[in-house]
Short mmCIF file of C-alpha atoms and ligand atoms in Angstrom, two decimals:
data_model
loop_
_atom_site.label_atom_id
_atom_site.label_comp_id
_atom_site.label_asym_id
_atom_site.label_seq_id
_atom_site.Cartn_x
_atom_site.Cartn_y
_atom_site.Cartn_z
CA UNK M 27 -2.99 -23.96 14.84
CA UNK M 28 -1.98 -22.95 18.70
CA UNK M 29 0.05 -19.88 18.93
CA UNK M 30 0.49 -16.90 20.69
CA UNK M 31 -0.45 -13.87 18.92
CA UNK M 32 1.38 -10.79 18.69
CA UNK M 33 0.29 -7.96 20.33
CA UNK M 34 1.65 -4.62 21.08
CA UNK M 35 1.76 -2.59 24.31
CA UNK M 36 -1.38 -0.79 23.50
CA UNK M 37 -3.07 -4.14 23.24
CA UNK M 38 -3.27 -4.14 19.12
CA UNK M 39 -3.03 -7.63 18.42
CA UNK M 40 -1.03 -7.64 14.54
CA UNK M 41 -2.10 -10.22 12.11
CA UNK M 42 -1.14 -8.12 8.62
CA UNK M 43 2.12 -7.91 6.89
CA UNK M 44 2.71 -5.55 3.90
CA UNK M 45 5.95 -7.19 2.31
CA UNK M 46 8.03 -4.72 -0.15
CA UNK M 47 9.42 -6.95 -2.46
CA UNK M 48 11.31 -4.01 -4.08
CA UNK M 49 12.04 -0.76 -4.26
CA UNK M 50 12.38 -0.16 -7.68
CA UNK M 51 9.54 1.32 -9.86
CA UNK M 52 8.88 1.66 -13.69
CA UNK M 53 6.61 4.84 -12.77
CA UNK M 54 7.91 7.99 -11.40
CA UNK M 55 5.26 9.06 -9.72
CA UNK M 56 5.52 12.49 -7.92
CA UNK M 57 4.03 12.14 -4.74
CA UNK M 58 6.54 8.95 -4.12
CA UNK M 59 9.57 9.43 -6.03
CA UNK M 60 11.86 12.13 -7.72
CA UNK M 61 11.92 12.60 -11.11
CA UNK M 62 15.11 11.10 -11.50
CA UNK M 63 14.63 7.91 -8.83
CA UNK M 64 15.94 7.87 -5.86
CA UNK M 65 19.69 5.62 -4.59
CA UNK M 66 18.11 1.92 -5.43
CA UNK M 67 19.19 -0.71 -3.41
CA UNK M 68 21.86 -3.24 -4.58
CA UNK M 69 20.42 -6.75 -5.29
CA UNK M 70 22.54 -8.37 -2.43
CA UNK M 71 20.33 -5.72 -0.06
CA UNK M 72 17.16 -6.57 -0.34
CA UNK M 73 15.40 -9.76 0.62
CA UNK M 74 15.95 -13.24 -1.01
CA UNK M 75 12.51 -14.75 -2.01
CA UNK M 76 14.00 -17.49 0.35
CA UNK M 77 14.38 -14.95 2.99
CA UNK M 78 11.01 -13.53 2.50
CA UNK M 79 9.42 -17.45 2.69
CA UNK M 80 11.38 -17.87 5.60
CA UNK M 81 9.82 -14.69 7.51
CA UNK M 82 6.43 -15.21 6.42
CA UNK M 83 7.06 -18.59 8.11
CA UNK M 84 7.60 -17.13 11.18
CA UNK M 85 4.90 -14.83 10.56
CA UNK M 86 2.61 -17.54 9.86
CA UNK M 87 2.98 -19.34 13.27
CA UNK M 88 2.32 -16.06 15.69
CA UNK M 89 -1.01 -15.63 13.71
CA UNK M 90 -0.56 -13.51 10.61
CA UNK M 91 -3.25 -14.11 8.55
CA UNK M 92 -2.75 -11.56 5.81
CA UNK M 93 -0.35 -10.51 3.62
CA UNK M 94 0.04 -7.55 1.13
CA UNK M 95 2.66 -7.91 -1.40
CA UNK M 96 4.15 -4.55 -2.18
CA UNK M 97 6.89 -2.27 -3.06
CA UNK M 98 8.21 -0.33 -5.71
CA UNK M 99 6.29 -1.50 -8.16
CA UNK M 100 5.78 -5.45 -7.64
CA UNK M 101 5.89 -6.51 -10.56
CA UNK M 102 9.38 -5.64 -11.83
CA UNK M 103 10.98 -7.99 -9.77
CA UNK M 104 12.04 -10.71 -11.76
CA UNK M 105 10.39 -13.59 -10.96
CA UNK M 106 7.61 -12.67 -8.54
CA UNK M 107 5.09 -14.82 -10.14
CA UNK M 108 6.78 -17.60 -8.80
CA UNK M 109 7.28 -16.52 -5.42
CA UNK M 110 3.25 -15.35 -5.35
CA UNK M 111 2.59 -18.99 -6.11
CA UNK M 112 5.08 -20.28 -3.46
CA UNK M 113 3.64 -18.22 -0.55
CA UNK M 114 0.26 -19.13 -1.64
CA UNK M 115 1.02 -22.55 -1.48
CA UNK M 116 3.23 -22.55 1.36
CA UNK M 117 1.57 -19.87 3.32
CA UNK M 118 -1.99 -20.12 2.93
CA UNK M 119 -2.79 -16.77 3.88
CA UNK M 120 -6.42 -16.44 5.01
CA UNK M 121 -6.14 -13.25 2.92
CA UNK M 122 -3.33 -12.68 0.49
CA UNK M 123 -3.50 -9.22 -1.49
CA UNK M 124 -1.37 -6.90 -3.90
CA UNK M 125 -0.45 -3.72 -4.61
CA UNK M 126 0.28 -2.49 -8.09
CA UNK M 127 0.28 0.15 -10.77
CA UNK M 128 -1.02 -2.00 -13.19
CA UNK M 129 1.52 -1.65 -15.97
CA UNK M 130 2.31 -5.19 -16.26
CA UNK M 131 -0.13 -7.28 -15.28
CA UNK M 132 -1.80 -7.82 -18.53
CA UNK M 133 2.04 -10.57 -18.56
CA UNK M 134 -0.07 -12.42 -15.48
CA UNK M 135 -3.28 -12.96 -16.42
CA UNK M 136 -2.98 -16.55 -16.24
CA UNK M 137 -2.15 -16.44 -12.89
CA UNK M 138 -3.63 -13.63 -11.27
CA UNK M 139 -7.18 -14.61 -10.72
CA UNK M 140 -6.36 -17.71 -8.95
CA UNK M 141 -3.89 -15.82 -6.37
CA UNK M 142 -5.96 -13.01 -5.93
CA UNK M 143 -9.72 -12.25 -4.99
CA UNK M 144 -8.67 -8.35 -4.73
CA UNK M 145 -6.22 -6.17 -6.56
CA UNK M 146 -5.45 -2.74 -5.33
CA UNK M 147 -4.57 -0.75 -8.49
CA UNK M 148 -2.79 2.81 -8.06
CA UNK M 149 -4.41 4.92 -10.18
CA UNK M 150 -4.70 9.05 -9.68
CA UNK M 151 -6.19 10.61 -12.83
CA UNK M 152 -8.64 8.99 -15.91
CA UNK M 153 -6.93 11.22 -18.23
CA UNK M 154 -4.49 10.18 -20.12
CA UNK M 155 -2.31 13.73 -19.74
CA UNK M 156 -3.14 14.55 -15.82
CA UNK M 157 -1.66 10.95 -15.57
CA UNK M 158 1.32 11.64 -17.48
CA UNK M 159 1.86 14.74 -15.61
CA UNK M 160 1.45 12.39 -12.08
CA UNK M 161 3.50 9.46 -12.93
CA UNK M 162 6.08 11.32 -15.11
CA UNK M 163 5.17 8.13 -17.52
CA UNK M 164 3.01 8.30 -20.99
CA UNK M 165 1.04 4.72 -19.81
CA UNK M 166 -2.69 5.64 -18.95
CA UNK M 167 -3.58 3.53 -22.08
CA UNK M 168 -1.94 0.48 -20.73
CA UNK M 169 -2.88 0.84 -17.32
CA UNK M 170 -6.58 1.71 -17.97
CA UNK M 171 -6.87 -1.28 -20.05
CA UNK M 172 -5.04 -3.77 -18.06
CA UNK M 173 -7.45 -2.45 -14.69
CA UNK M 174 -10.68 -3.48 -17.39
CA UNK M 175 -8.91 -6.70 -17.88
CA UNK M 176 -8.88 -7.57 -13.94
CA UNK M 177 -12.29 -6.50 -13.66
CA UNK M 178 -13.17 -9.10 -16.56
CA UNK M 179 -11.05 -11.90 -14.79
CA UNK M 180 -13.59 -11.59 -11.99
CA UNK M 181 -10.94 -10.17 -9.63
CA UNK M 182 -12.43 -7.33 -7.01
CA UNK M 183 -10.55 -4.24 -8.29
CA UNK M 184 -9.81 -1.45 -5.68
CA UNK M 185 -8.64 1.73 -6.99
CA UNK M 186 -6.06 3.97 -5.03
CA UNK M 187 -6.24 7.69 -5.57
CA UNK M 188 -3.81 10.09 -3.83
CA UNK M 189 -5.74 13.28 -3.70
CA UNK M 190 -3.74 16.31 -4.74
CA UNK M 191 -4.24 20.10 -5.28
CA UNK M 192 -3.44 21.44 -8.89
CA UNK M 193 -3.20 17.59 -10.26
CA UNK M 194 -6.21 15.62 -10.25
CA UNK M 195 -8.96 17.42 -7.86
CA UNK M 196 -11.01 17.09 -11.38
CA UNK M 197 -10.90 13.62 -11.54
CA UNK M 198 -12.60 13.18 -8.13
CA UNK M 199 -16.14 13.12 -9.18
CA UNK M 200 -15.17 11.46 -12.60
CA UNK M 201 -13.83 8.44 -10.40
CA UNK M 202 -17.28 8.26 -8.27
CA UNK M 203 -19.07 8.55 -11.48
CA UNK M 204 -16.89 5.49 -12.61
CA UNK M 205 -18.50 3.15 -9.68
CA UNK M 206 -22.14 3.85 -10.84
CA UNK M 207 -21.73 1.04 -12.93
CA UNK M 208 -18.81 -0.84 -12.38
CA UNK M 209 -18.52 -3.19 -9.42
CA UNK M 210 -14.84 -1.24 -8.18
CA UNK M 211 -14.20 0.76 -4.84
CA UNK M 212 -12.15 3.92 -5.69
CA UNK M 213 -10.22 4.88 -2.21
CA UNK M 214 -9.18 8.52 -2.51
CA UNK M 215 -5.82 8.86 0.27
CA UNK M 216 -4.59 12.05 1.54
CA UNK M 217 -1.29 12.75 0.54
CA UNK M 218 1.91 12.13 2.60
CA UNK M 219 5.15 13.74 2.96
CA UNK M 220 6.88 10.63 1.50
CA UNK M 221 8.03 12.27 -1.87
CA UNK M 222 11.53 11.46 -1.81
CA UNK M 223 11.74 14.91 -1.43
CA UNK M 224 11.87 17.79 1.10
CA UNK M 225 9.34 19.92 -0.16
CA UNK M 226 6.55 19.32 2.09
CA UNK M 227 4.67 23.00 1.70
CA UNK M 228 3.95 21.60 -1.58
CA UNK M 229 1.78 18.67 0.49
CA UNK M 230 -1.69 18.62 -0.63
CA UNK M 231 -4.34 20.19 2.08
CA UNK M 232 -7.06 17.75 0.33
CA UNK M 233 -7.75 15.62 3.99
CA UNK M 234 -11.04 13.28 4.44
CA UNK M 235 -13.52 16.10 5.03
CA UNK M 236 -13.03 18.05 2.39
CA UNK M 237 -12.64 15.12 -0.15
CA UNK M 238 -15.91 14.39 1.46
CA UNK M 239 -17.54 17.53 1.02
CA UNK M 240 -16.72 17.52 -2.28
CA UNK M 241 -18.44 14.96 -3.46
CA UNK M 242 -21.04 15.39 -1.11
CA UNK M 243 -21.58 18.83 -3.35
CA UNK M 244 -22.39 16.60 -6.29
CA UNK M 245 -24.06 13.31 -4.87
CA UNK M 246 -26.29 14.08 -2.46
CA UNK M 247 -27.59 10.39 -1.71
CA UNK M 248 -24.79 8.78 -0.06
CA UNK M 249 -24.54 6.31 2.61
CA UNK M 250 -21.95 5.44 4.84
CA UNK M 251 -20.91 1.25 4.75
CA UNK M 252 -19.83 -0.30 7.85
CA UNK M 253 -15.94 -1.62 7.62
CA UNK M 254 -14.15 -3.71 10.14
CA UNK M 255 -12.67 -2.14 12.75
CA UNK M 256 -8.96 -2.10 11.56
CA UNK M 257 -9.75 -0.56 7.83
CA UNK M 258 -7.74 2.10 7.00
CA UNK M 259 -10.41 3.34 4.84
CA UNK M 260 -14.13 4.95 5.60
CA UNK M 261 -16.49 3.43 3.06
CA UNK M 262 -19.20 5.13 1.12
CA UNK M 263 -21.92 4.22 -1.96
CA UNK M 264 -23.96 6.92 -3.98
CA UNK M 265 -27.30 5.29 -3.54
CA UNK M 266 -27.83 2.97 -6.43
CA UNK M 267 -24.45 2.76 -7.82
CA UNK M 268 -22.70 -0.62 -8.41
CA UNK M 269 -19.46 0.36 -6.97
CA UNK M 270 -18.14 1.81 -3.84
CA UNK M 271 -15.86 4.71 -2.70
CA UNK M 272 -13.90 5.15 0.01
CA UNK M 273 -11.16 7.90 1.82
CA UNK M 274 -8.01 6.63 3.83
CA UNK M 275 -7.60 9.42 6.02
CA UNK M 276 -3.46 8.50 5.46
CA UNK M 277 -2.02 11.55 6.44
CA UNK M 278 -4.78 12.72 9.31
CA UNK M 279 -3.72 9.35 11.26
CA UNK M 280 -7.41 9.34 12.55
CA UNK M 281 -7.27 5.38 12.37
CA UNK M 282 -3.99 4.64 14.41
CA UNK M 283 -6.34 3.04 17.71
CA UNK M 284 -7.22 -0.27 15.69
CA UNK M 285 -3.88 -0.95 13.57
CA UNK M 286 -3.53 -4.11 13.16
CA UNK M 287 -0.36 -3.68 10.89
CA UNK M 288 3.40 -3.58 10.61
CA UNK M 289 5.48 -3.21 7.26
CA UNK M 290 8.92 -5.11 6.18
CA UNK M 291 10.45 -3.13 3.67
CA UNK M 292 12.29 -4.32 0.64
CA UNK M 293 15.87 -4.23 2.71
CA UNK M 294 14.06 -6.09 5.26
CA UNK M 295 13.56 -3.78 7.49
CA UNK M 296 10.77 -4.50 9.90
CA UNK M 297 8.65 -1.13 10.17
CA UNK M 298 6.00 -1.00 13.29
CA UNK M 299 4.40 2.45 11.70
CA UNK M 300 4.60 4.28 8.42
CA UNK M 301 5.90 7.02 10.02
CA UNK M 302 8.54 5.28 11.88
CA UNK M 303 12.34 6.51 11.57
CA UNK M 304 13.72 2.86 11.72
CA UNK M 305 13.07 -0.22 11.88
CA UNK M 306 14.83 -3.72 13.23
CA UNK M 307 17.23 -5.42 10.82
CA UNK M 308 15.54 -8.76 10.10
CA UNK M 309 17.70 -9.32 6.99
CA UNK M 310 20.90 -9.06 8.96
CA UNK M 311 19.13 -11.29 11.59
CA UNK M 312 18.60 -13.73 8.72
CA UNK M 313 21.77 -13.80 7.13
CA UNK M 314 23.31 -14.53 10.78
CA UNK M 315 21.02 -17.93 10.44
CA UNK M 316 19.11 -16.72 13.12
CA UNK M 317 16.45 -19.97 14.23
CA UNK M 318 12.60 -19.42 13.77
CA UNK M 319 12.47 -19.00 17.52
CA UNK M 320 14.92 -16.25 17.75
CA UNK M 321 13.46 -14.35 14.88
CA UNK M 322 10.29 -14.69 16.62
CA UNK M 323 11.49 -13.53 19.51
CA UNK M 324 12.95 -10.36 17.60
CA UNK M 325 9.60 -9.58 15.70
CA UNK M 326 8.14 -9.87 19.41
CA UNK M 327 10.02 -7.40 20.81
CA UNK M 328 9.92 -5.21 18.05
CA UNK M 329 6.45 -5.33 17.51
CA UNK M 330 6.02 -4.26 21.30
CA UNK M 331 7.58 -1.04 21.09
CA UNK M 332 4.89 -0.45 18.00
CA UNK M 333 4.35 3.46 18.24
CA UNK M 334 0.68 4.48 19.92
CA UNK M 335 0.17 6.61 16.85
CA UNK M 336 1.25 7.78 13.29
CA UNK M 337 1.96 11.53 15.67
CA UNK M 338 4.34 9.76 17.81
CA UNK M 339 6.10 8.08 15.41
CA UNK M 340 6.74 10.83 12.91
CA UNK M 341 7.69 12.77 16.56
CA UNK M 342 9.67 9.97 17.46
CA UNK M 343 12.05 10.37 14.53
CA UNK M 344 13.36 13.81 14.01
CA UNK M 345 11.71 15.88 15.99
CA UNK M 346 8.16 17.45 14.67
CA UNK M 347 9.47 17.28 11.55
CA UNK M 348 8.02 14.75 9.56
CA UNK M 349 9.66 12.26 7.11
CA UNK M 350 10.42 12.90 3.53
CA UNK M 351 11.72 9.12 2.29
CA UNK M 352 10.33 8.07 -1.05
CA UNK M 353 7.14 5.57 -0.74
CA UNK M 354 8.74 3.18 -2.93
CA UNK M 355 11.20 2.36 -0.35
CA UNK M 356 8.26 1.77 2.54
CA UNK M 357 5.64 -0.27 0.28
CA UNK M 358 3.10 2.43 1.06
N1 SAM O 427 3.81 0.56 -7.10
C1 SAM O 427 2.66 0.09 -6.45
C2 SAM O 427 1.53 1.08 -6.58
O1 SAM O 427 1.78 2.24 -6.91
O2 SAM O 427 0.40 0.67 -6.34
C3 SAM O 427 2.86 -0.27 -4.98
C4 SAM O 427 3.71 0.63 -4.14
S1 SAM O 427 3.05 2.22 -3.81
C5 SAM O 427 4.37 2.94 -2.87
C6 SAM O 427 1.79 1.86 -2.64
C7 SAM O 427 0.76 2.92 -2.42
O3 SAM O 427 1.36 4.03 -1.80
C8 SAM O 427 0.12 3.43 -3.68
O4 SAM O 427 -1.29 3.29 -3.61
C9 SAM O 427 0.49 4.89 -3.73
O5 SAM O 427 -0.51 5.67 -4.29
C10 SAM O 427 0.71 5.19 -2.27
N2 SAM O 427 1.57 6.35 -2.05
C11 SAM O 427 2.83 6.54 -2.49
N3 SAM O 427 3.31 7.74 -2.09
C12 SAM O 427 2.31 8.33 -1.40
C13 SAM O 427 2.19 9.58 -0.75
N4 SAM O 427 3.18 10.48 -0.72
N5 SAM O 427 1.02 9.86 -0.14
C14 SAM O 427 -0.01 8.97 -0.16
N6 SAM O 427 0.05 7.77 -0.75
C15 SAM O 427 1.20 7.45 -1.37
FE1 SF4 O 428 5.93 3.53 -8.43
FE2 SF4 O 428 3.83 3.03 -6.88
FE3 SF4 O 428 5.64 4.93 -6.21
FE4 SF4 O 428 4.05 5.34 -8.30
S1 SF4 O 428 3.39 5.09 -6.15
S2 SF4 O 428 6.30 5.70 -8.25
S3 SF4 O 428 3.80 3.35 -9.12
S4 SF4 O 428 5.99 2.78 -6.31
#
């Protein structure tokens, strides 16, 4: 197809959506969320599935190839099996990914392996008590289970790890240990500010070298495994292991130069950087029955004024001061 892609000011040419199809979550986990959940959004503000086709649409023709379905957690909007078929069918991503927890998608197992080649599973501790203590939610059992099920169902399983002092620095070498014979990458992020909360002293220090270091204290034959240039992540293997590891440097920013992503959060908000303040209203521009063109031209414009870096984004904002929204209402 003939289009013209969209690019940025800094010459980043963006062909990946992550798509929040909620904000609501059946885990409370602390890094994202309070205890007690955070103001949820009213059904009649958040994206229609319709509304969401209707974007990717438009998406679709200025060369978006890939889409990551996020949120919340996924799968407790009703109906979203349906509207993973539709965009697979109507949208024919080149690559079409989720995000999950993992609690439910032992209900999709039918389904799952045809959408998906890869499913990124959020999981932070493999015991059953440090996860409890995490996700404020007594489900390891489920979730551990349900990831073994995936792996089974030939899907690629990669395993997200928010690495955080006091909660789960023990379960760092457990999870490499995990890949020596399982075919899974375990990505270990730095934590952000994005608890929902303001109390960011209590942000991990845990960044990419010293996750890093840490296992390099323990495995001492490691090599490094190239990526393409816009990964997030910085790939690893212990030398005759099955599986992979990798660290998102998430809150360090060191891979800002080569985004090739924006974000459209669950009230359709279209979000040029994680660490943006705002974003541009696409669902009001939708409900105003704006044409394909004009939306286009929106996402354009937007998309141009796409911050150099995660630094001057979070600066943009408020300040220095970084942001302390709740993950579940940015899709991570
Ligand atoms: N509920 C799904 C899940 O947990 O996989 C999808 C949404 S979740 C917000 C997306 C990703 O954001 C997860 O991998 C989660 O670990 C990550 N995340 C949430 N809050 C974070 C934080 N404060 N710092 C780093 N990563 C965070
Ligand atoms: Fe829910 Fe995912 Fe946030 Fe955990 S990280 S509370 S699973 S949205």
């Amino acid at each position: 197809m003939k289009y013209s892609p969209l690019i940025d000011r800094h010459g980043r040419r963006i062909n990946y959506v992550r798509l929040a199809v909620t904000d609501r979550c059946n885990l409370r986990c602390f890094y994202c969320m309070p205890e007690e959940g955070i103001q949820f959004l009213e059904k009649k503000s958040i994206l229609t599935y319709e509304e969401m086709l209707r974007l990717l649409h438009v998406f679709k023709g200025i060369g978006v190839d890939k889409i990551r379905i996020t949120g919340g957690e996924p799968f407790v909007r009703k109906d979203l099996i349906y509207f993973l078929k539709e965009v697979k069918k109507e949208i024919q991503p080149q690559e079409f990914a989720i995000t999950t927890n993992a609690t439910l998608t032992h209900l999709y197992m039918d389904d799952l392996p045809e959408l998906f080649q890869t499913v990124n599973v959020s999981l932070d501790s493999l015991d059953a008590e440090r996860f409890f203590k995490i996700t404020r939610r007594d489900d390891f059992k489920k979730v551990f289970e349900n990831i073994q099920e995936l792996i089974r169902s030939g899907i690629q399983v990669k395993i997200n790890a928010v690495v955080m002092n006091e909660k789960n620095i023990e379960d760092i070498i457990s999870f490499v240990e995990w890949t020596r014979n399982e075919n899974i990458e375990v990505r270990f992020i730095e934590e952000m500010p994005f608890n929902g909360t303001r109390e960011k002293d209590k942000i991990s220090d845990w960044n990419y070298v010293k996750i890093l270091q840490h296992i390099q204290s323990k495995f001492k034959n490691i090599t490094k495994i190239e990526t393409p240039v816009s990964s997030t992540s910085m790939m690893y293997q212990v030398n005759g292991f099955t599986g992979k590891f990798g660290i998102i440097p998430a809150f360090s920013r060191t891979f800002c130069g080569t985004c090739n992503r924006i974000r459209i959060t669950a009230k359709g908000e279209l979000l040029t950087c994680l660490y943006s303040s705002s974003g541009t209203n696409l669902l009001q521009e939708l409900r105003q029955n704006k044409s394909e063109e004009e939306l286009e031209k929106i996402i354009r414009n937007a998309v141009l004024e796409k911050e150099k870096n995660g630094f001057e984004a979070a600066k943009k904002r408020n300040g220095f001061i970084p942001i302390y929204e709740s993950m579940t209402t940015i899709g991570g």
